[in-house]
Amino acid sequence: MTASLDTIAARVRVCTQCELHRMRTNAVPGHGNPDAEVMFIGEGPGWHEDRQGLPFVGAAGQFLNEMLQSIGLSRDEVFITNIVKCRPPGNRDPLPDEIAACSAYLDAQIAAIKPKVIVTLGRFSMARWFPNERISRIHGQPRRFGDVVVVPMYHPAAALHQSSLRATIEADMAKLPQILEEARREAAAEDAPPPPQQMRLF
Ligand code: URA
Ligand code: SF4
């Protein structure tokens, strides 16, 4: 049985599985459509996210919203979450044991939502599917893992103030509608009944 998103969120809010729970104001389980076709996975909550209990509500979030809007997606039709659900103090990088402790929640969210496409934002969520890869080499390139297509992208906070990265993430994001369309076609082909066998007489 898969847990519902609400059940997962309720567990995250009271979770004490790693040290990050000690410093949090609010855990940030994630936000969006339970039936989302596209899921975005960032790094971890920042100051604003910790205050509000919502993902990507600061400057990086504003930039993400603008990019989503530019490709005809709204925040409410996708699902947005992070690799760790509680804010690392001072916005330091999440530690390996914190990522490991939190990963079951992300597993459960993916199992509940069953997205067609996952966009990883930054290297920590990328590493879950592409360990040992470099983001500069593989950004924007979709790769299928079973039922889901994963597209690594730069982190919007890194891209926001660096014009070359900004152009890169915008170009990668612009490819997303086509990647989603292809993923939909592949999913529909999987679901379709096999074509009728033609009778062969000889
Ligand atoms: N950066 C992230 O990685 N996640 C957020 O939710 C906000 C900023
Ligand atoms: Fe639990 Fe994840 Fe928060 Fe750590 S970061 S306390 S594992 S919800």
PDB file of C-alpha atoms and ligand atoms in Angstrom:
ATOM      1  CA  MET A   1       0.000   0.000   0.000  1.00  0.00           C
ATOM      2  CA  THR A   2       1.290   3.454  -0.778  1.00  0.00           C
ATOM      3  CA  ALA A   3       0.928   6.144   1.865  1.00  0.00           C
ATOM      4  CA  SER A   4      -0.987   9.263   0.849  1.00  0.00           C
ATOM      5  CA  LEU A   5       0.880  12.534   0.445  1.00  0.00           C
ATOM      6  CA  ASP A   6      -0.918  13.925   3.486  1.00  0.00           C
ATOM      7  CA  THR A   7       0.202  10.987   5.587  1.00  0.00           C
ATOM      8  CA  ILE A   8       3.783  11.415   4.405  1.00  0.00           C
ATOM      9  CA  ALA A   9       3.656  15.169   5.134  1.00  0.00           C
ATOM     10  CA  ALA A  10       2.285  14.548   8.625  1.00  0.00           C
ATOM     11  CA  ARG A  11       5.187  12.179   9.350  1.00  0.00           C
ATOM     12  CA  VAL A  12       7.743  14.633   7.992  1.00  0.00           C
ATOM     13  CA  ARG A  13       6.428  17.449  10.214  1.00  0.00           C
ATOM     14  CA  VAL A  14       7.147  15.464  13.385  1.00  0.00           C
ATOM     15  CA  CYS A  15      10.221  13.605  12.125  1.00  0.00           C
ATOM     16  CA  THR A  16      13.305  13.417  14.351  1.00  0.00           C
ATOM     17  CA  GLN A  17      15.336  10.976  12.205  1.00  0.00           C
ATOM     18  CA  CYS A  18      18.275  13.310  11.731  1.00  0.00           C
ATOM     19  CA  GLU A  19      19.863  16.258  13.508  1.00  0.00           C
ATOM     20  CA  LEU A  20      18.243  18.795  11.175  1.00  0.00           C
ATOM     21  CA  HIS A  21      15.020  18.503  13.174  1.00  0.00           C
ATOM     22  CA  ARG A  22      16.625  20.345  16.100  1.00  0.00           C
ATOM     23  CA  MET A  23      17.076  23.651  14.284  1.00  0.00           C
ATOM     24  CA  ARG A  24      13.940  23.760  12.176  1.00  0.00           C
ATOM     25  CA  THR A  25      11.031  26.138  12.589  1.00  0.00           C
ATOM     26  CA  ASN A  26       8.929  24.081  10.181  1.00  0.00           C
ATOM     27  CA  ALA A  27       9.684  20.971   8.228  1.00  0.00           C
ATOM     28  CA  VAL A  28       8.932  21.425   4.510  1.00  0.00           C
ATOM     29  CA  PRO A  29       7.376  18.237   3.138  1.00  0.00           C
ATOM     30  CA  GLY A  30       6.581  19.591  -0.331  1.00  0.00           C
ATOM     31  CA  HIS A  31       3.726  21.233  -2.183  1.00  0.00           C
ATOM     32  CA  GLY A  32       1.609  20.703  -5.254  1.00  0.00           C
ATOM     33  CA  ASN A  33      -0.634  18.369  -7.166  1.00  0.00           C
ATOM     34  CA  PRO A  34      -0.926  14.794  -5.838  1.00  0.00           C
ATOM     35  CA  ASP A  35      -1.396  13.666  -9.466  1.00  0.00           C
ATOM     36  CA  ALA A  36       1.425  15.797 -10.865  1.00  0.00           C
ATOM     37  CA  GLU A  37       3.048  14.598 -14.055  1.00  0.00           C
ATOM     38  CA  VAL A  38       6.176  16.596 -13.231  1.00  0.00           C
ATOM     39  CA  MET A  39       8.005  16.659  -9.919  1.00  0.00           C
ATOM     40  CA  PHE A  40      10.812  19.102  -9.029  1.00  0.00           C
ATOM     41  CA  ILE A  41      13.340  18.129  -6.369  1.00  0.00           C
ATOM     42  CA  GLY A  42      15.590  20.791  -4.875  1.00  0.00           C
ATOM     43  CA  GLU A  43      18.244  20.631  -2.214  1.00  0.00           C
ATOM     44  CA  GLY A  44      16.719  21.693   1.073  1.00  0.00           C
ATOM     45  CA  PRO A  45      14.624  24.456   2.625  1.00  0.00           C
ATOM     46  CA  GLY A  46      16.234  27.870   3.051  1.00  0.00           C
ATOM     47  CA  TRP A  47      15.322  30.563   5.559  1.00  0.00           C
ATOM     48  CA  HIS A  48      12.002  31.547   3.981  1.00  0.00           C
ATOM     49  CA  GLU A  49      10.973  27.949   3.402  1.00  0.00           C
ATOM     50  CA  ASP A  50      11.719  27.051   7.026  1.00  0.00           C
ATOM     51  CA  ARG A  51       9.591  30.008   8.167  1.00  0.00           C
ATOM     52  CA  GLN A  52       6.637  29.204   5.931  1.00  0.00           C
ATOM     53  CA  GLY A  53       6.831  25.419   5.761  1.00  0.00           C
ATOM     54  CA  LEU A  54       6.630  25.630   1.951  1.00  0.00           C
ATOM     55  CA  PRO A  55       9.258  24.817  -0.683  1.00  0.00           C
ATOM     56  CA  PHE A  56      10.841  27.388  -2.997  1.00  0.00           C
ATOM     57  CA  VAL A  57       9.135  30.536  -1.701  1.00  0.00           C
ATOM     58  CA  GLY A  58      12.243  32.788  -1.612  1.00  0.00           C
ATOM     59  CA  ALA A  59      14.189  34.343  -4.482  1.00  0.00           C
ATOM     60  CA  ALA A  60      15.067  30.987  -6.065  1.00  0.00           C
ATOM     61  CA  GLY A  61      11.396  30.057  -5.846  1.00  0.00           C
ATOM     62  CA  GLN A  62      10.353  33.258  -7.566  1.00  0.00           C
ATOM     63  CA  PHE A  63      12.750  32.460 -10.407  1.00  0.00           C
ATOM     64  CA  LEU A  64      11.419  28.883 -10.567  1.00  0.00           C
ATOM     65  CA  ASN A  65       7.848  30.220 -10.735  1.00  0.00           C
ATOM     66  CA  GLU A  66       8.787  32.492 -13.640  1.00  0.00           C
ATOM     67  CA  MET A  67      10.392  29.635 -15.539  1.00  0.00           C
ATOM     68  CA  LEU A  68       7.366  27.398 -14.924  1.00  0.00           C
ATOM     69  CA  GLN A  69       5.074  30.119 -16.162  1.00  0.00           C
ATOM     70  CA  SER A  70       7.167  30.547 -19.294  1.00  0.00           C
ATOM     71  CA  ILE A  71       6.504  26.926 -20.242  1.00  0.00           C
ATOM     72  CA  GLY A  72       2.829  27.015 -19.341  1.00  0.00           C
ATOM     73  CA  LEU A  73       3.049  25.175 -16.015  1.00  0.00           C
ATOM     74  CA  SER A  74       1.839  26.481 -12.675  1.00  0.00           C
ATOM     75  CA  ARG A  75       3.162  25.599  -9.237  1.00  0.00           C
ATOM     76  CA  ASP A  76      -0.161  24.003  -8.404  1.00  0.00           C
ATOM     77  CA  GLU A  77      -0.094  21.482 -11.227  1.00  0.00           C
ATOM     78  CA  VAL A  78       3.418  20.224 -10.521  1.00  0.00           C
ATOM     79  CA  PHE A  79       4.834  18.909  -7.241  1.00  0.00           C
ATOM     80  CA  ILE A  80       7.823  20.614  -5.636  1.00  0.00           C
ATOM     81  CA  THR A  81       9.927  19.169  -2.841  1.00  0.00           C
ATOM     82  CA  ASN A  82      13.519  18.797  -1.634  1.00  0.00           C
ATOM     83  CA  ILE A  83      16.053  16.069  -0.962  1.00  0.00           C
ATOM     84  CA  VAL A  84      16.039  17.001   2.763  1.00  0.00           C
ATOM     85  CA  LYS A  85      12.856  18.335   4.313  1.00  0.00           C
ATOM     86  CA  CYS A  86      14.394  20.422   7.119  1.00  0.00           C
ATOM     87  CA  ARG A  87      16.675  23.438   6.713  1.00  0.00           C
ATOM     88  CA  PRO A  88      20.410  22.849   7.051  1.00  0.00           C
ATOM     89  CA  PRO A  89      21.647  25.606   9.407  1.00  0.00           C
ATOM     90  CA  GLY A  90      23.094  28.611   7.579  1.00  0.00           C
ATOM     91  CA  ASN A  91      22.068  26.949   4.302  1.00  0.00           C
ATOM     92  CA  ARG A  92      25.061  24.632   4.436  1.00  0.00           C
ATOM     93  CA  ASP A  93      25.068  21.569   2.185  1.00  0.00           C
ATOM     94  CA  PRO A  94      23.035  18.629   3.475  1.00  0.00           C
ATOM     95  CA  LEU A  95      25.275  15.857   4.857  1.00  0.00           C
ATOM     96  CA  PRO A  96      25.248  12.306   3.494  1.00  0.00           C
ATOM     97  CA  ASP A  97      23.670  10.877   6.658  1.00  0.00           C
ATOM     98  CA  GLU A  98      20.928  13.538   6.566  1.00  0.00           C
ATOM     99  CA  ILE A  99      20.174  12.770   2.918  1.00  0.00           C
ATOM    100  CA  ALA A 100      20.062   9.052   3.739  1.00  0.00           C
ATOM    101  CA  ALA A 101      17.792   9.597   6.762  1.00  0.00           C
ATOM    102  CA  CYS A 102      15.351  11.645   4.688  1.00  0.00           C
ATOM    103  CA  SER A 103      15.308   9.547   1.525  1.00  0.00           C
ATOM    104  CA  ALA A 104      12.421   7.278   2.526  1.00  0.00           C
ATOM    105  CA  TYR A 105      10.086  10.291   2.477  1.00  0.00           C
ATOM    106  CA  LEU A 106      11.079  11.152  -1.058  1.00  0.00           C
ATOM    107  CA  ASP A 107      10.707   7.500  -2.087  1.00  0.00           C
ATOM    108  CA  ALA A 108       7.197   7.498  -0.626  1.00  0.00           C
ATOM    109  CA  GLN A 109       6.286  10.779  -2.359  1.00  0.00           C
ATOM    110  CA  ILE A 110       7.451   9.464  -5.715  1.00  0.00           C
ATOM    111  CA  ALA A 111       5.512   6.221  -5.161  1.00  0.00           C
ATOM    112  CA  ALA A 112       2.358   8.184  -4.279  1.00  0.00           C
ATOM    113  CA  ILE A 113       2.549  10.706  -7.132  1.00  0.00           C
ATOM    114  CA  LYS A 114       3.975   8.440  -9.842  1.00  0.00           C
ATOM    115  CA  PRO A 115       5.263  11.369 -11.901  1.00  0.00           C
ATOM    116  CA  LYS A 116       6.169  10.884 -15.553  1.00  0.00           C
ATOM    117  CA  VAL A 117       9.084  13.315 -15.298  1.00  0.00           C
ATOM    118  CA  ILE A 118      11.333  14.256 -12.373  1.00  0.00           C
ATOM    119  CA  VAL A 119      13.454  17.396 -12.633  1.00  0.00           C
ATOM    120  CA  THR A 120      16.386  17.464 -10.228  1.00  0.00           C
ATOM    121  CA  LEU A 121      17.517  20.966  -9.250  1.00  0.00           C
ATOM    122  CA  GLY A 122      21.160  21.046  -8.237  1.00  0.00           C
ATOM    123  CA  ARG A 123      23.696  18.348  -7.570  1.00  0.00           C
ATOM    124  CA  PHE A 124      22.290  16.745  -4.410  1.00  0.00           C
ATOM    125  CA  SER A 125      19.043  15.586  -5.969  1.00  0.00           C
ATOM    126  CA  MET A 126      20.900  14.803  -9.218  1.00  0.00           C
ATOM    127  CA  ALA A 127      23.219  12.444  -7.303  1.00  0.00           C
ATOM    128  CA  ARG A 128      20.304  10.247  -6.326  1.00  0.00           C
ATOM    129  CA  TRP A 129      19.943   9.100  -9.954  1.00  0.00           C
ATOM    130  CA  PHE A 130      23.309  10.108 -11.373  1.00  0.00           C
ATOM    131  CA  PRO A 131      25.987   9.443  -8.768  1.00  0.00           C
ATOM    132  CA  ASN A 132      29.487  10.412  -9.925  1.00  0.00           C
ATOM    133  CA  GLU A 133      28.144  12.540 -12.771  1.00  0.00           C
ATOM    134  CA  ARG A 134      28.907  16.190 -13.301  1.00  0.00           C
ATOM    135  CA  ILE A 135      26.018  18.578 -13.754  1.00  0.00           C
ATOM    136  CA  SER A 136      27.990  20.599 -16.301  1.00  0.00           C
ATOM    137  CA  ARG A 137      28.084  17.480 -18.493  1.00  0.00           C
ATOM    138  CA  ILE A 138      24.554  16.069 -18.173  1.00  0.00           C
ATOM    139  CA  HIS A 139      22.256  19.025 -17.425  1.00  0.00           C
ATOM    140  CA  GLY A 140      19.164  19.092 -19.611  1.00  0.00           C
ATOM    141  CA  GLN A 141      19.587  15.502 -20.809  1.00  0.00           C
ATOM    142  CA  PRO A 142      16.638  13.266 -19.968  1.00  0.00           C
ATOM    143  CA  ARG A 143      17.261   9.679 -18.971  1.00  0.00           C
ATOM    144  CA  ARG A 144      14.638   7.016 -18.292  1.00  0.00           C
ATOM    145  CA  PHE A 145      14.732   5.034 -15.049  1.00  0.00           C
ATOM    146  CA  GLY A 146      11.902   2.486 -15.230  1.00  0.00           C
ATOM    147  CA  ASP A 147       8.586   4.362 -15.273  1.00  0.00           C
ATOM    148  CA  VAL A 148      10.074   7.817 -14.854  1.00  0.00           C
ATOM    149  CA  VAL A 149      12.220  10.136 -16.955  1.00  0.00           C
ATOM    150  CA  VAL A 150      14.735  12.138 -14.902  1.00  0.00           C
ATOM    151  CA  VAL A 151      16.094  15.467 -16.159  1.00  0.00           C
ATOM    152  CA  PRO A 152      18.971  17.035 -14.218  1.00  0.00           C
ATOM    153  CA  MET A 153      19.081  20.833 -14.148  1.00  0.00           C
ATOM    154  CA  TYR A 154      21.139  23.470 -12.372  1.00  0.00           C
ATOM    155  CA  HIS A 155      19.838  24.835  -9.092  1.00  0.00           C
ATOM    156  CA  PRO A 156      17.833  28.032  -9.679  1.00  0.00           C
ATOM    157  CA  ALA A 157      19.592  29.756  -6.756  1.00  0.00           C
ATOM    158  CA  ALA A 158      22.966  29.137  -8.417  1.00  0.00           C
ATOM    159  CA  ALA A 159      21.654  30.179 -11.819  1.00  0.00           C
ATOM    160  CA  LEU A 160      19.809  33.275 -10.638  1.00  0.00           C
ATOM    161  CA  HIS A 161      22.817  35.543 -10.306  1.00  0.00           C
ATOM    162  CA  GLN A 162      25.165  34.029 -12.871  1.00  0.00           C
ATOM    163  CA  SER A 163      24.149  34.951 -16.368  1.00  0.00           C
ATOM    164  CA  SER A 164      25.668  31.996 -18.249  1.00  0.00           C
ATOM    165  CA  LEU A 165      24.063  29.462 -15.892  1.00  0.00           C
ATOM    166  CA  ARG A 166      20.842  31.396 -15.999  1.00  0.00           C
ATOM    167  CA  ALA A 167      20.689  31.111 -19.777  1.00  0.00           C
ATOM    168  CA  THR A 168      21.501  27.397 -19.466  1.00  0.00           C
ATOM    169  CA  ILE A 169      18.758  26.567 -16.964  1.00  0.00           C
ATOM    170  CA  GLU A 170      16.256  28.618 -18.960  1.00  0.00           C
ATOM    171  CA  ALA A 171      17.158  26.694 -22.117  1.00  0.00           C
ATOM    172  CA  ASP A 172      16.909  23.350 -20.267  1.00  0.00           C
ATOM    173  CA  MET A 173      13.532  24.333 -18.828  1.00  0.00           C
ATOM    174  CA  ALA A 174      12.304  25.301 -22.285  1.00  0.00           C
ATOM    175  CA  LYS A 175      12.869  21.683 -23.380  1.00  0.00           C
ATOM    176  CA  LEU A 176      10.641  20.328 -20.611  1.00  0.00           C
ATOM    177  CA  PRO A 177       7.288  20.443 -22.477  1.00  0.00           C
ATOM    178  CA  GLN A 178       8.739  18.300 -25.256  1.00  0.00           C
ATOM    179  CA  ILE A 179      10.322  15.872 -22.782  1.00  0.00           C
ATOM    180  CA  LEU A 180       6.969  15.584 -21.001  1.00  0.00           C
ATOM    181  CA  GLU A 181       5.127  15.019 -24.275  1.00  0.00           C
ATOM    182  CA  GLU A 182       7.518  12.203 -25.173  1.00  0.00           C
ATOM    183  CA  ALA A 183       7.134  10.651 -21.699  1.00  0.00           C
ATOM    184  CA  ARG A 184       3.341  10.785 -22.079  1.00  0.00           C
ATOM    185  CA  ARG A 185       3.546   9.050 -25.444  1.00  0.00           C
ATOM    186  CA  GLU A 186       5.745   6.321 -24.033  1.00  0.00           C
ATOM    187  CA  ALA A 187       3.410   5.812 -21.062  1.00  0.00           C
ATOM    188  CA  ALA A 188       0.384   5.595 -23.382  1.00  0.00           C
ATOM    189  CA  ALA A 189       2.164   3.057 -25.591  1.00  0.00           C
ATOM    190  CA  GLU A 190       2.878   0.915 -22.514  1.00  0.00           C
ATOM    191  CA  ASP A 191      -0.769   1.038 -21.422  1.00  0.00           C
ATOM    192  CA  ALA A 192      -2.206   0.239 -24.844  1.00  0.00           C
ATOM    193  CA  PRO A 193      -3.375  -3.321 -25.502  1.00  0.00           C
ATOM    194  CA  PRO A 194      -1.165  -5.245 -27.913  1.00  0.00           C
ATOM    195  CA  PRO A 195      -2.164  -4.798 -31.559  1.00  0.00           C
ATOM    196  CA  PRO A 196      -4.408  -7.570 -32.899  1.00  0.00           C
ATOM    197  CA  GLN A 197      -2.491 -10.378 -34.480  1.00  0.00           C
ATOM    198  CA  GLN A 198      -3.001 -10.617 -38.155  1.00  0.00           C
ATOM    199  CA  MET A 199      -3.982 -14.025 -39.318  1.00  0.00           C
ATOM    200  CA  ARG A 200      -1.355 -15.607 -41.453  1.00  0.00           C
ATOM    201  CA  LEU A 201      -2.411 -18.376 -43.732  1.00  0.00           C
ATOM    202  CA  PHE A 202       0.947 -19.235 -45.153  1.00  0.00           C
TER     203      PHE A 202
HETATM  204  N1  URA B   1      16.424  25.980  -2.416  1.00  0.00           N
HETATM  205  C1  URA B   1      16.088  24.684  -2.387  1.00  0.00           C
HETATM  206  O1  URA B   1      16.862  23.803  -2.764  1.00  0.00           O
HETATM  207  N2  URA B   1      14.897  24.365  -1.948  1.00  0.00           N
HETATM  208  C2  URA B   1      13.994  25.244  -1.535  1.00  0.00           C
HETATM  209  O2  URA B   1      12.916  24.837  -1.154  1.00  0.00           O
HETATM  210  C3  URA B   1      14.359  26.617  -1.589  1.00  0.00           C
HETATM  211  C4  URA B   1      15.580  26.958  -2.035  1.00  0.00           C
HETATM  212 FE1  SF4 B   2      13.453  13.920   9.312  1.00  0.00          FE
HETATM  213 FE2  SF4 B   2      14.276  14.615   6.873  1.00  0.00          FE
HETATM  214 FE3  SF4 B   2      13.831  16.497   8.710  1.00  0.00          FE
HETATM  215 FE4  SF4 B   2      15.932  14.873   8.948  1.00  0.00          FE
HETATM  216  S1  SF4 B   2      15.576  16.360   7.310  1.00  0.00           S
HETATM  217  S2  SF4 B   2      14.496  15.416  10.583  1.00  0.00           S
HETATM  218  S3  SF4 B   2      15.108  12.930   8.144  1.00  0.00           S
HETATM  219  S4  SF4 B   2      12.291  15.122   7.819  1.00  0.00           S
END
